[in-house]
PDB file of C-alpha atoms and ligand atoms in Angstrom:
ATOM      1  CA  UNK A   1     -66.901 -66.030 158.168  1.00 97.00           C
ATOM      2  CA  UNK A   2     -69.749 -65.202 156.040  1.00 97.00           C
ATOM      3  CA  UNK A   3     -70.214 -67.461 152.799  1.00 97.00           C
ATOM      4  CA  UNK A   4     -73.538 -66.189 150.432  1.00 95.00           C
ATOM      5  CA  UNK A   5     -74.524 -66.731 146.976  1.00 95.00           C
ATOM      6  CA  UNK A   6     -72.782 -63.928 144.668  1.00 91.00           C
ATOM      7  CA  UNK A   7     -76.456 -63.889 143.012  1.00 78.00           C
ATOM      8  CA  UNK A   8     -79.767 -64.645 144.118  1.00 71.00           C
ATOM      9  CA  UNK A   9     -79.808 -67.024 140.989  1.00 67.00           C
ATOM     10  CA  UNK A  10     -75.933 -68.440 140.861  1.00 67.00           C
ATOM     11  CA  UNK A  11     -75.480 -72.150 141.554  1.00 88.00           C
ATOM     12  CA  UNK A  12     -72.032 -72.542 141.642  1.00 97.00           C
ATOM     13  CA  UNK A  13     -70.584 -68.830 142.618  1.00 98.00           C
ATOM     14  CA  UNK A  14     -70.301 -67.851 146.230  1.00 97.00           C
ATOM     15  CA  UNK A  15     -68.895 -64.511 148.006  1.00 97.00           C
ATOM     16  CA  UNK A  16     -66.552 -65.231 151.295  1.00 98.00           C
ATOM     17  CA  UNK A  17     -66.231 -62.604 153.810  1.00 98.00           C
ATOM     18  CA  UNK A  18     -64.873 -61.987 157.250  1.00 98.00           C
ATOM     19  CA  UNK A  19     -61.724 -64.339 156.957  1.00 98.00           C
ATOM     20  CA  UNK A  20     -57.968 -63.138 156.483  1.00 98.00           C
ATOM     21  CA  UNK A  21     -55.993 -65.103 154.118  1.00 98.00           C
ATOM     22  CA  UNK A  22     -53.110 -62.926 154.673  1.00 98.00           C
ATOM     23  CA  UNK A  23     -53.016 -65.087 157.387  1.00 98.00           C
ATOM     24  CA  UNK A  24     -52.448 -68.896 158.433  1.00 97.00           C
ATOM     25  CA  UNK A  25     -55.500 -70.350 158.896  1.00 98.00           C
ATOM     26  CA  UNK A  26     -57.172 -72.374 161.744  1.00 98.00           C
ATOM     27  CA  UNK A  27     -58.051 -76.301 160.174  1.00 98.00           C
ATOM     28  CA  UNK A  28     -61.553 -74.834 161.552  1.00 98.00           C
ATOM     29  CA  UNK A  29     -61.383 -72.045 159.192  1.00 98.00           C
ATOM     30  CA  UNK A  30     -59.887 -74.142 156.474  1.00 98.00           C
ATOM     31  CA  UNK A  31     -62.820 -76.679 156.757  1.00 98.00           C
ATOM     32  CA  UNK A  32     -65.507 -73.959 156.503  1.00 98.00           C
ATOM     33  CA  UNK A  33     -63.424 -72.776 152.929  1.00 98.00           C
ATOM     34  CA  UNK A  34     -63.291 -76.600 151.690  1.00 96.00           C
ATOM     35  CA  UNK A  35     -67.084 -77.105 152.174  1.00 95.00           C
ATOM     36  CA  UNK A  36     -68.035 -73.664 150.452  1.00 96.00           C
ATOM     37  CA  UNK A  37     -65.614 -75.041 147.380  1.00 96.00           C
ATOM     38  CA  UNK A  38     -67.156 -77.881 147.470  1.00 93.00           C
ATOM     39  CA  UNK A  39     -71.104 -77.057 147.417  1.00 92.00           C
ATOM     40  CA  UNK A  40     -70.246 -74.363 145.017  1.00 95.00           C
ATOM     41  CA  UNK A  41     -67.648 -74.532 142.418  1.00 96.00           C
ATOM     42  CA  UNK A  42     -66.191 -70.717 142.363  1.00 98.00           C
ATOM     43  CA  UNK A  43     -65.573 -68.984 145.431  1.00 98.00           C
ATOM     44  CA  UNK A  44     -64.681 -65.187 145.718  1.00 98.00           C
ATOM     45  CA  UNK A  45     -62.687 -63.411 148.356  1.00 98.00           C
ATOM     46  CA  UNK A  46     -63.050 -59.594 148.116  1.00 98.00           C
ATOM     47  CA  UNK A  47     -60.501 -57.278 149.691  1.00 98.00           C
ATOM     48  CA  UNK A  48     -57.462 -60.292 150.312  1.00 98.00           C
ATOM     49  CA  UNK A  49     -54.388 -58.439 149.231  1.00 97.00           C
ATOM     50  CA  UNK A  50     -51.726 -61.186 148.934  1.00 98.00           C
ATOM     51  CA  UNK A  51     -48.333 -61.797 148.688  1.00 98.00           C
ATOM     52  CA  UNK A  52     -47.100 -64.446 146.525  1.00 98.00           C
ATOM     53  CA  UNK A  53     -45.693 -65.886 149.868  1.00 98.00           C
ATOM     54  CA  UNK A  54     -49.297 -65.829 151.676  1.00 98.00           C
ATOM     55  CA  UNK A  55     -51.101 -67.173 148.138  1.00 98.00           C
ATOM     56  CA  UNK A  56     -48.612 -69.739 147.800  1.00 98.00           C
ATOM     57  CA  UNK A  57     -49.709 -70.599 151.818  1.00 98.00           C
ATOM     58  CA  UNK A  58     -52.996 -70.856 151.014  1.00 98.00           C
ATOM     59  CA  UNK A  59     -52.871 -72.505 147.509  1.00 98.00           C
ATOM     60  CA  UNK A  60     -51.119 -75.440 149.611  1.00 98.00           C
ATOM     61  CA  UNK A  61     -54.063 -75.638 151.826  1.00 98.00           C
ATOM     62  CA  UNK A  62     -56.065 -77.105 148.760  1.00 97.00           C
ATOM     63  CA  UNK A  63     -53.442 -79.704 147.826  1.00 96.00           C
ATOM     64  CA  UNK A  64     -50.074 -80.163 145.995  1.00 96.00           C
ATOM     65  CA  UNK A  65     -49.403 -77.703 143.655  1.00 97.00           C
ATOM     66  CA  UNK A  66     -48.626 -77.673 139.885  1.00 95.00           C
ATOM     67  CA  UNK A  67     -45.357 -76.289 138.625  1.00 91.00           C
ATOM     68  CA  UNK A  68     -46.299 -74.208 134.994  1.00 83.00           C
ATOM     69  CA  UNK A  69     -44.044 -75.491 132.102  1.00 80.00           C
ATOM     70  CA  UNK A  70     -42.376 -72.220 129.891  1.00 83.00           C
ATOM     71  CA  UNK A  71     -45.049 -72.809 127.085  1.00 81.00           C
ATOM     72  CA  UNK A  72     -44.169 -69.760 125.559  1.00 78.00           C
ATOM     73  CA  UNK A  73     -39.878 -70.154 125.303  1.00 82.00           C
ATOM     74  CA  UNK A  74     -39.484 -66.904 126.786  1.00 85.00           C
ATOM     75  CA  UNK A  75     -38.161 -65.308 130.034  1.00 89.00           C
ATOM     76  CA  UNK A  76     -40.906 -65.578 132.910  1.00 91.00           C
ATOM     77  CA  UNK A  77     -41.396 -63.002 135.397  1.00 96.00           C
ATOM     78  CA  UNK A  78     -42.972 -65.370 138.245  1.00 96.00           C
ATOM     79  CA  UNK A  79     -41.511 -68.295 139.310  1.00 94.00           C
ATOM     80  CA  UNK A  80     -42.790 -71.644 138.484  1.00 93.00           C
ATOM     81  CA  UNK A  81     -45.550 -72.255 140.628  1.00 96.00           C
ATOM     82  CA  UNK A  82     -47.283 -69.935 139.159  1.00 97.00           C
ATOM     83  CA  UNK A  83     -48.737 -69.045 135.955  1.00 96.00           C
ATOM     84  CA  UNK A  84     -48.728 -65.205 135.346  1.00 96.00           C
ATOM     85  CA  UNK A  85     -51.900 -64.017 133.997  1.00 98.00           C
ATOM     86  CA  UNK A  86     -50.477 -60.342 132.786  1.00 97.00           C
ATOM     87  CA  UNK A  87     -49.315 -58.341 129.894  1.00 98.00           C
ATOM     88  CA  UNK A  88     -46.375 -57.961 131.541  1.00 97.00           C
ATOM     89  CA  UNK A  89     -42.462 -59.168 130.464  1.00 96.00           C
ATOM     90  CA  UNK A  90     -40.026 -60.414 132.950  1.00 95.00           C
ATOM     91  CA  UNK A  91     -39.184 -56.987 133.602  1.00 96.00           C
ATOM     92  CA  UNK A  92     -42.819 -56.354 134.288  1.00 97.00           C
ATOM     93  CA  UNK A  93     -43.073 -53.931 131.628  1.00 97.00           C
ATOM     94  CA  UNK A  94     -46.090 -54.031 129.031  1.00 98.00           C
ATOM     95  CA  UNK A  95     -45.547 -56.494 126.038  1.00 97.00           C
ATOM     96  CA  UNK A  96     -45.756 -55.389 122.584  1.00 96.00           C
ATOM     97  CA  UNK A  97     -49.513 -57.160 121.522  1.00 93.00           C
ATOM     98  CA  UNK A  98     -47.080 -58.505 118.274  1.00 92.00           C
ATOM     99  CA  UNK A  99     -45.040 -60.266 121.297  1.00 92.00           C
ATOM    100  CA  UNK A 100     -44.908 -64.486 121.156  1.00 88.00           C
ATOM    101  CA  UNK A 101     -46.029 -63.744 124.608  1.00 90.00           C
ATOM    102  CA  UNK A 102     -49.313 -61.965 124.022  1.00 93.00           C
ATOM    103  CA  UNK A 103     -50.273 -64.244 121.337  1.00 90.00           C
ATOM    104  CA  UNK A 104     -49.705 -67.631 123.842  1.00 89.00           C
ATOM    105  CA  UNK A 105     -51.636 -65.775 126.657  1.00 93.00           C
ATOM    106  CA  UNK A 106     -54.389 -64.864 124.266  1.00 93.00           C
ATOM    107  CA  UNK A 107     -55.479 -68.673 124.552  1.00 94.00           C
ATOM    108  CA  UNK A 108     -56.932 -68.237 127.585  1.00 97.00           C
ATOM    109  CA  UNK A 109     -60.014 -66.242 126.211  1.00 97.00           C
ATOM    110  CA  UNK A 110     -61.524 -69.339 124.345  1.00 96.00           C
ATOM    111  CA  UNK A 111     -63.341 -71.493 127.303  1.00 98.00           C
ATOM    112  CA  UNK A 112     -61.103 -73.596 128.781  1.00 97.00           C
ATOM    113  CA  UNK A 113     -60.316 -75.646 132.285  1.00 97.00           C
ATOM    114  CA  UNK A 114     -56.402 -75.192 133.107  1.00 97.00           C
ATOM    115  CA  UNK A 115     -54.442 -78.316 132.851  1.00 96.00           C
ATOM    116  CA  UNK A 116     -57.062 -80.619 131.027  1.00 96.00           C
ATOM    117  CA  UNK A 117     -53.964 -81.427 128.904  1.00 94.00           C
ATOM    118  CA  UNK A 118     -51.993 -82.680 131.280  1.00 93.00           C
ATOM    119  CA  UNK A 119     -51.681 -86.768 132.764  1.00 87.00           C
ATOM    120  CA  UNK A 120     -52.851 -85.401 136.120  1.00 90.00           C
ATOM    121  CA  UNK A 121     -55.181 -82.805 135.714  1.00 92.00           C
ATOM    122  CA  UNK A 122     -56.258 -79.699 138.171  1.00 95.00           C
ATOM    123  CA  UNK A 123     -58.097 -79.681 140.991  1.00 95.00           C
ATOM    124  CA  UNK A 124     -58.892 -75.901 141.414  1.00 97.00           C
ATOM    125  CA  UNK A 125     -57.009 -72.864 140.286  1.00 98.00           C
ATOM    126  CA  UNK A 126     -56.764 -69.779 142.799  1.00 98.00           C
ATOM    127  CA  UNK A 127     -55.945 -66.196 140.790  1.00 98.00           C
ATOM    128  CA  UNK A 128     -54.878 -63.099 142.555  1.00 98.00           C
ATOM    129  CA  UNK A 129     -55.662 -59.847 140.846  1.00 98.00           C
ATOM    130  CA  UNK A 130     -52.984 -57.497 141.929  1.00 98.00           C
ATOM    131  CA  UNK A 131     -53.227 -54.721 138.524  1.00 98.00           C
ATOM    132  CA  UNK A 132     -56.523 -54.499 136.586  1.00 98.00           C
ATOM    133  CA  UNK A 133     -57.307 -52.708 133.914  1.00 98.00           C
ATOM    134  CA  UNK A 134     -60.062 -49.636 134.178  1.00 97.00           C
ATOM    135  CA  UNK A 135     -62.715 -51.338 131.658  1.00 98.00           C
ATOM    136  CA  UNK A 136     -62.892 -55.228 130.553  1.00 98.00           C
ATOM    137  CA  UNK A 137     -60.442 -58.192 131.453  1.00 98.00           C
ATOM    138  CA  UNK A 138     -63.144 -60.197 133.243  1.00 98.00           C
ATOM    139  CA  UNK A 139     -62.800 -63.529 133.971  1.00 98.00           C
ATOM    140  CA  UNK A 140     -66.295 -65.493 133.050  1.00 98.00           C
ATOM    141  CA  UNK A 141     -66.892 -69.015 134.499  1.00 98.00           C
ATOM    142  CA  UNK A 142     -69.492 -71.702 133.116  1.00 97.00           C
ATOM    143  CA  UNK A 143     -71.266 -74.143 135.674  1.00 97.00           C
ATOM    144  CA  UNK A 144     -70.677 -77.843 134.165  1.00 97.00           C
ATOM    145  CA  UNK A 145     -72.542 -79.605 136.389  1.00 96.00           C
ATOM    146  CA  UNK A 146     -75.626 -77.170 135.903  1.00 96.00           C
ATOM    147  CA  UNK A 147     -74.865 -77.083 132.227  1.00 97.00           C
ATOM    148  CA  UNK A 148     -75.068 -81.585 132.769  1.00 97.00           C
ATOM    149  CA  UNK A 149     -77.911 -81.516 134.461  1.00 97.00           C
ATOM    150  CA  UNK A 150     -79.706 -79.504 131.729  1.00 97.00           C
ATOM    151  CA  UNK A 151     -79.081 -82.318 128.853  1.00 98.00           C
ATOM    152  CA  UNK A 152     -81.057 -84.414 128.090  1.00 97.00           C
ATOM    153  CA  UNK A 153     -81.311 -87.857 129.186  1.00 96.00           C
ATOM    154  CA  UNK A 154     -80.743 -88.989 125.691  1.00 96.00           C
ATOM    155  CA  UNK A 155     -77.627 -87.237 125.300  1.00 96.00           C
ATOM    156  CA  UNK A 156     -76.884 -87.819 128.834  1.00 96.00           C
ATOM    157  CA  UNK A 157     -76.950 -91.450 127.298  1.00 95.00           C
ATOM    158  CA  UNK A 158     -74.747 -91.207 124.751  1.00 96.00           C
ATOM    159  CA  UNK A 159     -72.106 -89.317 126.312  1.00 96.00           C
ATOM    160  CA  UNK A 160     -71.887 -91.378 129.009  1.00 91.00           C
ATOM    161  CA  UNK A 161     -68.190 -93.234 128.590  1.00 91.00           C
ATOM    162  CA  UNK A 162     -66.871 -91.067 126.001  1.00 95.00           C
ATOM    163  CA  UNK A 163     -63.508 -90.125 126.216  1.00 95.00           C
ATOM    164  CA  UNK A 164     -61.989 -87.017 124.657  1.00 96.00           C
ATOM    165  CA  UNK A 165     -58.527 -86.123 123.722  1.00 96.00           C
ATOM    166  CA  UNK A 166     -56.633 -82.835 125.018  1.00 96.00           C
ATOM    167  CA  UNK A 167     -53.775 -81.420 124.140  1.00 94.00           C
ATOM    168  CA  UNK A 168     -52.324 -77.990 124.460  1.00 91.00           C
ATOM    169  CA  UNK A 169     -51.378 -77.697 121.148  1.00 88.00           C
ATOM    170  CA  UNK A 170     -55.306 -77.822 120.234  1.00 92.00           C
ATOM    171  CA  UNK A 171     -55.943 -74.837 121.751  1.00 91.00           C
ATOM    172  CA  UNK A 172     -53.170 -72.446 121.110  1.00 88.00           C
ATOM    173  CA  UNK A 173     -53.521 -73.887 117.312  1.00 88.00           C
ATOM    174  CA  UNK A 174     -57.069 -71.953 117.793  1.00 89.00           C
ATOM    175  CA  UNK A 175     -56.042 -68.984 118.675  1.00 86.00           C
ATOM    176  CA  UNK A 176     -53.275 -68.674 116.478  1.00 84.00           C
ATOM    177  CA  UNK A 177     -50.302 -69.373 118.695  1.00 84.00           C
ATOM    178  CA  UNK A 178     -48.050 -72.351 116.470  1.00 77.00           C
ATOM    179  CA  UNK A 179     -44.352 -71.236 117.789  1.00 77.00           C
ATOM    180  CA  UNK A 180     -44.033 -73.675 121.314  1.00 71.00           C
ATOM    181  CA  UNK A 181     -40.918 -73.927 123.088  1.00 68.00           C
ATOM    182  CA  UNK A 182     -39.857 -77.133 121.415  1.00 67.00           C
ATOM    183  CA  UNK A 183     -40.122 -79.633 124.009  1.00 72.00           C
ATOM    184  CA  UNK A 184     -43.547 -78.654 124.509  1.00 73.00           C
ATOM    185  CA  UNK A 185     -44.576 -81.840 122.196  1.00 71.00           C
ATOM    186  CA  UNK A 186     -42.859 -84.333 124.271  1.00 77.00           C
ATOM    187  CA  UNK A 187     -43.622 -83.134 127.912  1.00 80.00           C
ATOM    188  CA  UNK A 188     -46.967 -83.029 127.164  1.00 84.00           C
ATOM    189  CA  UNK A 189     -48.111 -85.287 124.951  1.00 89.00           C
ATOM    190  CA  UNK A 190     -52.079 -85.575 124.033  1.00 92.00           C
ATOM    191  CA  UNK A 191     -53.722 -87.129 126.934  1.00 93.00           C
ATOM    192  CA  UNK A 192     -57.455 -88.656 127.492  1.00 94.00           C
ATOM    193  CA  UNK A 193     -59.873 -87.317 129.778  1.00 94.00           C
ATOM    194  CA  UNK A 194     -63.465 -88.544 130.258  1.00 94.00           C
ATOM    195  CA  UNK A 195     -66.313 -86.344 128.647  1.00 96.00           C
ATOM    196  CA  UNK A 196     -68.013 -86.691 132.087  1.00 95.00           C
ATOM    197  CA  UNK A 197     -67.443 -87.225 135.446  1.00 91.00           C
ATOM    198  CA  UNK A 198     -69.345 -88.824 138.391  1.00 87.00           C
ATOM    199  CA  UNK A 199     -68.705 -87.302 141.902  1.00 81.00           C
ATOM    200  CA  UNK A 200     -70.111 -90.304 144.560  1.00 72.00           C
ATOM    201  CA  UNK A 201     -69.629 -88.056 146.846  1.00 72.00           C
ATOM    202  CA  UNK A 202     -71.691 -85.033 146.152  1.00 77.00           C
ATOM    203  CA  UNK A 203     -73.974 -87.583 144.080  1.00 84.00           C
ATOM    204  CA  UNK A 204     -73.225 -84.986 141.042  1.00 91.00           C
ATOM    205  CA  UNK A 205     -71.842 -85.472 137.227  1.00 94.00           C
ATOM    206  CA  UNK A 206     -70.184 -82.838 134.989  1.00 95.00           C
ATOM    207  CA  UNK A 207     -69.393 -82.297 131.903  1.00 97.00           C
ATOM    208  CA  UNK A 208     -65.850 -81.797 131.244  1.00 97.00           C
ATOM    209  CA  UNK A 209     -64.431 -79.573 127.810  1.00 97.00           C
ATOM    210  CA  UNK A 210     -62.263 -77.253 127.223  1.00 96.00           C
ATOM    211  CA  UNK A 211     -60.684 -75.307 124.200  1.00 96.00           C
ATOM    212  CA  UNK A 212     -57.974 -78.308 125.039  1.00 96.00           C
ATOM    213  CA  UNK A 213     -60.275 -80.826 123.457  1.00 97.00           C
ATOM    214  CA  UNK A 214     -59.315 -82.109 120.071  1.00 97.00           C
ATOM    215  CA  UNK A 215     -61.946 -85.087 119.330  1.00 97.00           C
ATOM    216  CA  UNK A 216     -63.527 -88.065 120.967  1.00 97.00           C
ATOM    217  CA  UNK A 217     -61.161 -91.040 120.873  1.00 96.00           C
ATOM    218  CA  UNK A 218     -62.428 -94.259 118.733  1.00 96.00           C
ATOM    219  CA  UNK A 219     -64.735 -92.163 116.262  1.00 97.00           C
ATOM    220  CA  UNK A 220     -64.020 -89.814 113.194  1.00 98.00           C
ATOM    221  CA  UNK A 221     -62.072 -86.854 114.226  1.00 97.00           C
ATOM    222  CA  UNK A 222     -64.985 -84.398 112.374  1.00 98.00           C
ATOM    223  CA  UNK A 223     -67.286 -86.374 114.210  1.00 98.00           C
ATOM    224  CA  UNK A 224     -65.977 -85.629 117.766  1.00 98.00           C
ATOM    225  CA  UNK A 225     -65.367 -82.473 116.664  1.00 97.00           C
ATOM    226  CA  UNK A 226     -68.382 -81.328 116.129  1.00 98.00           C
ATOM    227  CA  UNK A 227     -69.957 -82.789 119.352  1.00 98.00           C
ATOM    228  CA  UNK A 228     -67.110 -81.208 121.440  1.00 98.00           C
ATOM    229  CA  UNK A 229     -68.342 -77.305 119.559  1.00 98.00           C
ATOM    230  CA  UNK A 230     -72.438 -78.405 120.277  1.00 98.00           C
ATOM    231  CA  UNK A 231     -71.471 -78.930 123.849  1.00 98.00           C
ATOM    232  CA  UNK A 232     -69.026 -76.264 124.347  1.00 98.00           C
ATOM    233  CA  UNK A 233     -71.983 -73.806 122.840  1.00 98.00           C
ATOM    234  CA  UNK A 234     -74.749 -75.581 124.839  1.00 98.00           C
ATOM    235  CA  UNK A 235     -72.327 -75.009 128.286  1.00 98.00           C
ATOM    236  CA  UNK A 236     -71.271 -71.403 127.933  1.00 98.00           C
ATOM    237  CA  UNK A 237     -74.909 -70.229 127.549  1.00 97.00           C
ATOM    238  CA  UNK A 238     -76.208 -67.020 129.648  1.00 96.00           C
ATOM    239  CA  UNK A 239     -77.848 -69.192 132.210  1.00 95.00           C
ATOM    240  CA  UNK A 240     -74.641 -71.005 133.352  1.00 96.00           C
ATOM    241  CA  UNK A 241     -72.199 -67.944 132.916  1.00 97.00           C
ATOM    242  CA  UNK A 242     -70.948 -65.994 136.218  1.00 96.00           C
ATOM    243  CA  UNK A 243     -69.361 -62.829 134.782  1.00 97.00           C
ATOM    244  CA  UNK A 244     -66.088 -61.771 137.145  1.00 97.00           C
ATOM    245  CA  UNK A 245     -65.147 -58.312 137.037  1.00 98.00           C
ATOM    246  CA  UNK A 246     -62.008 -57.962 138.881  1.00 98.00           C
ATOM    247  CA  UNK A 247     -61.260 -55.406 141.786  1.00 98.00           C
ATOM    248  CA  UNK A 248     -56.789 -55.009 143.170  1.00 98.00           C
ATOM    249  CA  UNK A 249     -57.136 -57.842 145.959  1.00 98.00           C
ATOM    250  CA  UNK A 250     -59.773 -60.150 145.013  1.00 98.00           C
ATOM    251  CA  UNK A 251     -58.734 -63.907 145.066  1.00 99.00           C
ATOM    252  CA  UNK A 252     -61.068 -66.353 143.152  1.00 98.00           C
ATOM    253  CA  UNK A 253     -60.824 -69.961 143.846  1.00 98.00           C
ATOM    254  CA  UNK A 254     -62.548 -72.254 141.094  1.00 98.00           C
ATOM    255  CA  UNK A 255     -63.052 -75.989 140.631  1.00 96.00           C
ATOM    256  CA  UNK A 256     -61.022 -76.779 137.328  1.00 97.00           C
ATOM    257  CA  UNK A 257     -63.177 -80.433 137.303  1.00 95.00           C
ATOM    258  CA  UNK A 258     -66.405 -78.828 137.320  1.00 96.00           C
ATOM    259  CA  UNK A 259     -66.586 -75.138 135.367  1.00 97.00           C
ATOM    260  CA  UNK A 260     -64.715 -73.585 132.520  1.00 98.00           C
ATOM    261  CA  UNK A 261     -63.507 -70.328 132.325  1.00 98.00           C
ATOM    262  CA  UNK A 262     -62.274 -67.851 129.655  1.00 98.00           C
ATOM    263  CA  UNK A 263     -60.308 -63.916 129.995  1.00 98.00           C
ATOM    264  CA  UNK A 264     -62.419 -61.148 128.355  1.00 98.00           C
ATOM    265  CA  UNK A 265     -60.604 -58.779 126.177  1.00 98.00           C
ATOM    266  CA  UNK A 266     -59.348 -55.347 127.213  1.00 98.00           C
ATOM    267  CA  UNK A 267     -57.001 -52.362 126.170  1.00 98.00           C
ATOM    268  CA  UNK A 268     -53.386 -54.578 126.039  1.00 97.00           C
ATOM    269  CA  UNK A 269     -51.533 -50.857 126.445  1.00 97.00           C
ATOM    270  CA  UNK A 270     -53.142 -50.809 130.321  1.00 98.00           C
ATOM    271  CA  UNK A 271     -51.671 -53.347 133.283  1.00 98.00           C
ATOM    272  CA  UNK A 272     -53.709 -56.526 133.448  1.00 98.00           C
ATOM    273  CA  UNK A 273     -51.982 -58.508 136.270  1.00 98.00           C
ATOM    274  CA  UNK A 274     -52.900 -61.798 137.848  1.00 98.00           C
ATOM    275  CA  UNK A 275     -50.876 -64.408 139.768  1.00 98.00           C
ATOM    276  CA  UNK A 276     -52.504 -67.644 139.487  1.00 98.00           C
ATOM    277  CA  UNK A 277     -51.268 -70.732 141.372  1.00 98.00           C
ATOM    278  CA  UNK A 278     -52.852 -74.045 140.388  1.00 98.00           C
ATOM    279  CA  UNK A 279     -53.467 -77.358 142.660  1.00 97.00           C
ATOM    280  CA  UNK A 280     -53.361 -81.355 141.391  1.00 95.00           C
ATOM    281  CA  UNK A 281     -56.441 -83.115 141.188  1.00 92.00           C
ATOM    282  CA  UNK A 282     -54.734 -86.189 143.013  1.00 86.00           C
ATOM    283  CA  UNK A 283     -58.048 -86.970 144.433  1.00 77.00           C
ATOM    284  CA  UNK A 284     -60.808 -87.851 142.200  1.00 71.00           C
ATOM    285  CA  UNK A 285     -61.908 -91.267 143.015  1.00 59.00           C
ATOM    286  CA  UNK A 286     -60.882 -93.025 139.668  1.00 56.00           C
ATOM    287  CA  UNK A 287     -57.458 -94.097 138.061  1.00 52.00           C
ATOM    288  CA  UNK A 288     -55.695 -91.196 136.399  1.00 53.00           C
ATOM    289  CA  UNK A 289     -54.621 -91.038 133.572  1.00 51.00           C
ATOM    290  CA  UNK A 290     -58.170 -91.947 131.981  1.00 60.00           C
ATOM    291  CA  UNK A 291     -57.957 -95.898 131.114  1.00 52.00           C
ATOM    292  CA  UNK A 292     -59.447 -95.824 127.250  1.00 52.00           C
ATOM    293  CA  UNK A 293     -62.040 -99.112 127.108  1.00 47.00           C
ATOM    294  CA  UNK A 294     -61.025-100.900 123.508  1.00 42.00           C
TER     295      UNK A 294
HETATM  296  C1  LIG B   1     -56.573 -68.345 134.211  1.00 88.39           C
HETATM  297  C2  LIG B   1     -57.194 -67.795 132.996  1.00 88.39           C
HETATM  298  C3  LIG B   1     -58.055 -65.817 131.954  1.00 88.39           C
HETATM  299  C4  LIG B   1     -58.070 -64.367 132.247  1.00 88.39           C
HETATM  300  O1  LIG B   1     -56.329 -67.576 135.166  1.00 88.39           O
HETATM  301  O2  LIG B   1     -56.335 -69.556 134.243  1.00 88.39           O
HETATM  302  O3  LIG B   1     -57.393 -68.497 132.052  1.00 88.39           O
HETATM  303  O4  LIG B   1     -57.484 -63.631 131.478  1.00 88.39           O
HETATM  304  N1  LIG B   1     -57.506 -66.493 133.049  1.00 88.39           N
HETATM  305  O5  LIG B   1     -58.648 -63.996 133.256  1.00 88.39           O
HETATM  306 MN1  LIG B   2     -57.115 -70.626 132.619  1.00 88.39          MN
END
């Protein structure tokens, strides 16, 4: 296996080569994989044509996986472990752009994390391109724990025990999207997630946002607000942006705890499709759901 830097200059984005994942893999192989995601935080695999069989084997690898809720109120065309990042109806045909559909799936272009609104969060998310389109659709990830270690110490400071709210309302009320399958309000309720994290183990922090973020919990909503859109704008700068542009069989692996990521836009009359499956963080070393200090 060959594991290398996608960019002389990128932290957090490595290139994997010479492994199978059409394949079971050894615990050897596996090992090699779960160091790579560890040391960096997005890891490519060119040229891994899946099935939703062999992702779903490999997805499991990384930990239990997360079922995806019908947001939307509409027929699905995947089932639910995975979350179908496509233009595409249940029939698999293109949706009209004035479709409920299109408008919920246009969320994910404002910089998010998947599943910072829900009780358990994500650990990583692993996305399958299987259609793309022949100009835009990229997917563009921002390094949190570079964009952390940039602040400074001051702010580091203050943000240190601040805890934010998330809900997925929030961000769909962004980008336009009000019309939720009605439950949607009571299976996920708003839920509190630290503003940073501290890893012992790789001795790093991150900052942790997302379009999901409402306000910071025990101050004035405008207040929290605001400091959620500095930080959000400080994060996704150039210097901490890897810029995917997607070729049929690449599978990218990212840590949902420690980047964001956001869709780019592109023609929605050409095929976009992406099958992403998405893991539970059941292992970072603190109670979840975030305890709120009075
Ligand atoms: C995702 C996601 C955006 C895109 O796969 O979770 O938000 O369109 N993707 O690539
Ligand atoms: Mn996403």
């Amino acid at each position: 296996m060959e594991i290398k830097p996608k960019n002389p200059d990128s932290e957090f984005v490595a290139e994997v080569n010479g492994v199978d994942l059409t394949r079971p893999l050894s615990d050897d192989e596996f090992a090699t994989i779960d160091a790579s995601f560890k040391r960096y935080a997005v890891l490519v695999f060119p040229g891994q044509p899946l099935t939703d069989e062999q992702q779903l084997a490999f997805s499991k690898r990384f930990g239990a996986l997360e079922t995806a809720p019908n947001y939307a109120g509409k027929k699905l065309r995947l089932r639910n472990e995975f979350t179908d990042i496509s233009n595409l109806d249940h029939q698999g045909r293109v949706l009209d752009p004035s479709d409920r559909l299109t408008k919920y799936n246009l969320g994910n272009q404002l910089w998010h994390t998947d599943s910072s609104f829900k009780a358990t969060r994500s650990k990583c998310s692993l996305l399958s391109a299987r259609e793309v389109p022949p100009s835009g659709g990229e997917t563009q990830y921002a390094d949190m724990r570079a964009a952390y270690d940039a602040l400074p110490e001051e702010r580091k400071r203050e943000l240190d025990g601040l805890v934010a709210e998330h809900s997925i309302a929030t961000s769909r009320k962004k980008s336009g999207f009000s019309e939720f399958n009605e439950n949607i309000a009571t299976q996920l309720p708003p839920v509190p997630q630290r503003l940073v994290d501290h890893y012992p183990d790789s001795g790093r922090s991150s900052l942790y946002l997302a379009s999901h973020a409402s306000h910071i919990i025990g101050w004035p909503v405008e207040k929290g607000r605001a400091l959620l859109e500095e930080l959000m704008e400080f994060a996704t700068q150039e210097r901490f942006v890897y810029t995917h542009d997607w070729a049929v069989g690449d599978l990218v692996v990212w840590d949902n705890r420690c980047t964001m990521h956001r869709g780019r836009p592109y023609d929605l009359a050409q095929r976009r499709v992406l099958h992403r499956t998405t893991v539970s963080d059941t292992e970072t070393p603190f109670d979840r759901p975030t305890v709120v200090r009075a």
